[in-house]
């Protein structure tokens, strides 16, 4: 690989389940193929990663959460083949962080175990300072086993960059927050209630900015929402199933959807479905306000914990945790249906992000 066809990506994995930690891979943009460059276990259980552009070495820095009981976050220098810690590993003052996002000069983490969101300042060199604020969620849901308390599962910024949204599986809701870039303080703007018992896990925005899609984990559905960036208001408008009706090949296996991705042109939406071990293809209308299930295909492995679209929009990657691999698929430009193209061994894989 070389020249303009080469890119880089990073695979997160659970070190407690035999994963190598964070693995740097080269990406052949012509074929979608991945090849390992090196790995580090400097961060325990780095279940989710994010790349930030800006002051770090080489113009970008990799950030990771450590999904442990005493949750952590870290910055890594990715100028070489093996990611290297940049500054110290920081406590997030929350339990089991599962996701992270960059906003207002801070790294924000979703802490699943404690049901909270933490903001840590990003220093001039890309490293992290100590936690500046923690916003505690409150509430519960009807599923006694999974929703006895709040469980913040994802944080992300809206397309305008004005708001930080946190998706909470335990409270069946999405919170909209403002972040003070000077102090790192998070303030609650509002909370959108979703259908009780659905267990929202992750969400993604339509590129037009006026709609968002919340993927539910406890029921295999997507909730379509209208988004008002000026007011910071999220409004549910409908819900669709992400699995076909009728009996599956194994009706004893429950499905837990994990990730939702929207195409760059806003025509398609994909979900990863653990248990069903599939990728669902959903078509979106021109506005993004209407969605319909079109197809499901195999994820190429078992228990797809993450789904990622590459920067070109041509390749889709599934991190299959239980089969220990990352599969890649060519995306049909007309139908949005992914076509399996290859896979690479990746023990206890949890996510894939692109530099």
XYZ file of C-alpha atoms in Angstrom:
355
model
C 0.000 0.000 0.000
C 1.172 3.507 -0.628
C 0.557 6.816 -2.285
C -2.876 8.369 -2.213
C -4.605 5.007 -1.707
C -3.354 4.655 1.880
C -5.125 5.896 4.997
C -5.141 5.025 8.682
C -7.700 3.813 11.184
C -7.738 2.588 14.777
C -9.480 -0.418 16.326
C -10.481 -0.409 19.985
C -10.795 -3.678 21.914
C -11.398 -5.064 25.393
C -8.067 -5.911 27.032
C -9.950 -7.752 29.792
C -11.288 -10.166 27.148
C -8.027 -10.784 25.312
C -7.960 -7.769 23.035
C -4.672 -5.937 22.303
C -6.095 -2.543 23.322
C -5.748 0.047 20.560
C -4.555 -1.216 17.188
C -3.388 1.101 14.408
C -4.155 -0.181 10.917
C -3.359 0.963 7.398
C -6.369 1.330 5.096
C -6.297 0.679 1.367
C -8.938 3.112 0.139
C -9.212 1.284 -3.203
C -10.169 -2.077 -1.675
C -11.189 -1.208 1.903
C -8.611 -3.682 3.216
C -6.981 -3.211 6.619
C -3.479 -4.245 7.689
C -2.021 -4.001 11.195
C 0.704 -1.437 11.924
C 1.006 -1.851 15.687
C -0.911 -1.809 18.962
C -0.761 -0.637 22.566
C -2.451 -1.782 25.761
C -1.599 1.446 27.600
C -5.312 2.172 28.157
C -7.361 -0.601 29.830
C -10.494 -1.648 27.921
C -10.460 1.195 25.348
C -13.975 0.403 24.147
C -14.482 3.606 22.189
C -12.142 5.992 20.391
C -12.306 9.408 18.751
C -9.857 11.346 16.601
C -9.494 15.075 17.169
C -8.006 17.432 14.607
C -5.888 20.250 15.892
C -2.851 20.834 18.066
C -1.665 17.292 18.695
C 1.468 15.801 17.108
C 1.011 15.286 13.386
C -2.069 17.519 13.445
C -4.347 15.023 15.193
C -4.711 13.172 18.466
C -6.489 9.936 19.346
C -8.728 9.855 22.410
C -9.944 6.758 24.257
C -12.199 5.886 27.154
C -11.207 3.116 29.526
C -14.426 1.178 30.196
C -13.517 0.064 33.699
C -15.292 0.396 37.043
C -13.175 3.456 37.825
C -13.558 4.983 34.392
C -10.725 6.726 32.605
C -9.939 8.699 29.459
C -6.663 9.261 27.663
C -5.060 11.085 24.748
C -2.596 9.344 22.436
C 0.003 10.590 19.973
C -0.630 8.883 16.602
C 2.290 10.332 14.654
C 4.002 6.914 14.653
C 2.823 3.414 13.786
C 2.065 2.609 17.447
C -0.167 5.045 19.408
C 1.646 6.513 22.419
C 0.166 8.079 25.553
C 0.142 11.861 25.486
C 0.091 13.034 29.087
C -1.451 10.920 31.827
C -4.543 8.746 31.956
C -7.326 10.797 33.564
C -10.152 9.721 35.840
C -13.586 10.669 34.510
C -15.101 10.556 38.006
C -17.686 8.111 36.700
C -18.038 4.395 36.112
C -17.610 2.396 32.905
C -17.453 5.125 30.228
C -18.665 3.779 26.880
C -18.407 6.752 24.518
C -16.734 10.118 24.004
C -16.899 13.252 21.880
C -14.954 16.476 21.440
C -16.824 19.716 22.102
C -15.888 23.270 23.047
C -12.231 22.508 23.761
C -13.166 19.559 25.967
C -13.442 15.797 25.772
C -16.876 14.664 26.945
C -17.483 11.074 28.084
C -20.684 9.065 28.586
C -20.326 7.034 31.775
C -22.665 4.052 31.501
C -22.135 2.574 34.946
C -22.775 5.755 36.910
C -25.244 7.324 34.469
C -23.293 10.554 34.126
C -21.453 12.733 31.609
C -17.983 14.190 32.232
C -16.108 17.053 30.549
C -12.290 17.106 30.594
C -10.284 20.031 29.156
C -8.101 19.404 26.108
C -4.751 21.129 26.520
C -2.830 22.977 23.802
C -0.731 19.901 23.022
C -3.819 17.653 22.747
C -3.403 16.032 26.172
C -6.176 15.964 28.778
C -6.510 17.883 32.017
C -8.379 16.689 35.078
C -12.166 16.429 34.924
C -13.773 19.888 34.920
C -17.401 18.880 35.506
C -19.715 15.907 35.878
C -23.417 16.045 34.998
C -25.372 13.309 36.794
C -28.429 11.843 35.047
C -31.523 10.907 37.053
C -34.352 8.452 36.407
C -35.107 4.836 35.483
C -37.131 2.705 33.072
C -39.500 -0.287 33.106
C -36.859 -2.974 32.405
C -35.792 -3.871 35.963
C -32.672 -5.689 34.796
C -31.310 -2.937 32.558
C -33.093 0.262 33.561
C -33.063 0.426 37.363
C -30.848 3.525 37.117
C -29.579 5.963 34.473
C -27.031 4.608 31.974
C -25.528 7.269 29.711
C -24.358 5.329 26.650
C -23.346 7.936 24.079
C -22.415 11.602 23.811
C -22.222 13.589 20.571
C -22.407 17.141 19.295
C -25.151 18.253 16.943
C -24.236 19.412 13.396
C -24.302 23.071 14.465
C -21.746 22.401 17.200
C -23.858 24.322 19.697
C -25.175 21.393 21.725
C -23.957 18.217 23.418
C -26.496 15.372 23.433
C -26.347 12.328 25.706
C -28.304 9.147 25.003
C -29.396 7.304 28.152
C -30.424 3.652 27.942
C -31.601 3.528 31.550
C -34.012 6.455 31.406
C -35.347 6.038 27.837
C -34.341 9.592 27.011
C -31.942 11.936 25.257
C -30.606 14.968 27.123
C -29.590 18.181 25.368
C -26.853 20.159 27.122
C -24.809 23.293 26.650
C -21.087 23.239 27.432
C -19.245 26.325 28.661
C -15.933 26.287 26.746
C -14.276 28.403 29.416
C -15.098 26.289 32.455
C -16.204 22.946 31.029
C -19.484 23.195 32.927
C -22.364 21.203 31.407
C -25.866 22.624 31.820
C -29.060 20.774 30.938
C -31.179 22.430 28.222
C -33.879 19.770 28.076
C -34.673 16.056 28.103
C -36.589 14.216 25.372
C -38.562 11.188 26.512
C -38.686 8.188 24.178
C -41.027 5.197 24.331
C -40.580 3.435 27.711
C -38.544 0.232 27.596
C -36.874 0.854 24.237
C -33.466 1.463 25.817
C -31.907 4.092 23.507
C -28.219 3.415 22.918
C -26.787 5.577 20.117
C -27.980 8.268 17.723
C -26.845 9.879 14.473
C -27.819 13.043 12.632
C -28.960 13.452 9.044
C -26.427 15.562 7.086
C -29.182 18.119 6.462
C -29.200 18.804 10.207
C -32.976 18.800 10.703
C -33.436 15.140 11.684
C -31.789 12.592 13.957
C -32.150 8.842 14.454
C -31.993 7.120 17.837
C -31.125 3.414 17.794
C -32.747 1.446 20.597
C -30.970 -1.502 22.216
C -33.744 -3.163 24.238
C -36.053 -3.228 21.212
C -34.674 -3.478 17.644
C -36.056 -0.151 16.460
C -34.963 3.310 15.342
C -36.791 6.390 16.594
C -36.909 9.144 13.979
C -36.690 12.640 15.465
C -36.955 16.246 14.328
C -34.063 18.427 15.488
C -34.320 22.181 16.053
C -30.754 23.413 16.414
C -31.765 27.011 17.125
C -33.831 25.983 20.150
C -31.901 22.822 21.093
C -35.078 20.716 20.962
C -35.328 17.058 19.880
C -38.818 15.789 18.994
C -39.697 12.129 18.224
C -41.832 11.780 15.086
C -41.912 8.032 14.396
C -40.364 4.622 14.970
C -39.426 1.776 12.615
C -38.225 -1.807 13.118
C -34.688 -2.586 11.970
C -35.338 -6.321 11.578
C -37.725 -7.979 9.107
C -41.033 -9.321 10.368
C -41.527 -13.067 10.768
C -39.498 -15.817 12.463
C -35.715 -15.616 12.400
C -33.315 -18.519 12.002
C -33.067 -18.707 15.795
C -35.987 -17.183 17.673
C -34.338 -17.977 21.019
C -31.612 -15.380 20.384
C -32.523 -11.843 21.379
C -31.221 -8.963 19.255
C -29.447 -5.961 20.783
C -28.771 -3.250 18.175
C -25.516 -1.412 18.813
C -24.729 1.329 16.304
C -26.433 3.574 13.754
C -24.697 5.255 10.795
C -26.082 7.653 8.162
C -24.642 7.913 4.648
C -22.875 11.118 3.664
C -25.584 11.941 1.117
C -28.411 11.262 3.589
C -30.084 8.566 1.467
C -29.353 5.561 3.685
C -29.066 4.544 7.317
C -27.399 1.372 8.593
C -27.638 -0.355 11.972
C -25.520 -3.119 13.499
C -27.574 -5.820 15.218
C -25.964 -8.077 17.831
C -27.625 -11.480 18.209
C -29.183 -11.285 14.744
C -25.559 -10.632 13.670
C -26.627 -8.447 10.801
C -26.456 -5.018 9.246
C -29.796 -3.415 8.429
C -30.251 -1.075 5.471
C -32.821 1.691 5.926
C -33.767 4.106 3.144
C -34.438 7.769 3.943
C -36.531 10.212 1.935
C -35.131 13.492 0.589
C -35.846 15.371 3.807
C -34.613 12.623 6.115
C -37.925 12.669 7.941
C -39.224 9.333 6.646
C -37.448 5.968 6.972
C -38.160 2.423 5.749
C -36.337 -0.883 6.264
C -35.018 -2.135 2.918
C -32.746 -5.127 3.632
C -30.559 -6.978 6.136
C -27.209 -8.676 5.414
C -24.764 -10.675 7.524
C -22.252 -8.640 9.536
C -19.493 -11.061 8.532
C -18.941 -12.269 12.096
C -20.620 -12.437 15.506
C -21.867 -9.695 17.820
C -21.203 -6.495 15.825
C -20.549 -3.911 18.540
C -19.750 -1.047 16.206
C -20.385 0.060 12.638
C -18.343 2.770 10.893
C -18.435 4.422 7.484
C -15.073 5.427 6.032
C -14.463 9.077 5.027
C -15.147 8.353 1.339
C -18.548 6.802 2.087
C -17.666 3.739 0.002
C -16.746 1.258 2.745
C -18.594 0.137 5.867
C -16.736 -1.569 8.746
C -18.231 -3.853 11.416
C -16.296 -4.529 14.652
C -17.443 -8.055 15.560
C -16.639 -8.502 19.237
C -17.404 -12.190 19.817
C -15.872 -13.558 16.605
C -12.849 -11.282 17.087
C -12.652 -9.604 13.716
C -13.385 -6.467 11.749
C -15.243 -6.979 8.463
C -15.499 -4.466 5.649
C -18.161 -4.043 3.011
C -18.453 -2.153 -0.240
C -21.587 0.011 -0.244
C -23.787 -0.169 -3.359
C -24.279 3.454 -4.397
C -27.787 2.819 -5.748
C -29.303 0.539 -3.095
C -27.118 1.160 -0.029
C -26.752 -2.612 0.443
C -23.312 -3.574 1.858
C -21.343 -6.286 0.020
C -18.812 -8.288 2.075
C -15.265 -7.596 0.858
C -12.947 -8.959 3.558
C -12.019 -9.130 7.236
C -9.067 -8.919 9.592
C -8.500 -10.659 12.935
C -9.206 -8.281 15.839
C -9.746 -10.051 19.202
C -12.534 -8.538 21.354
C -13.027 -5.722 18.827
C -15.223 -2.858 20.052
C -14.939 0.014 17.545
C -13.229 1.398 14.454
C -12.407 5.089 13.862
C -10.613 6.808 10.979
C -7.809 9.347 11.155
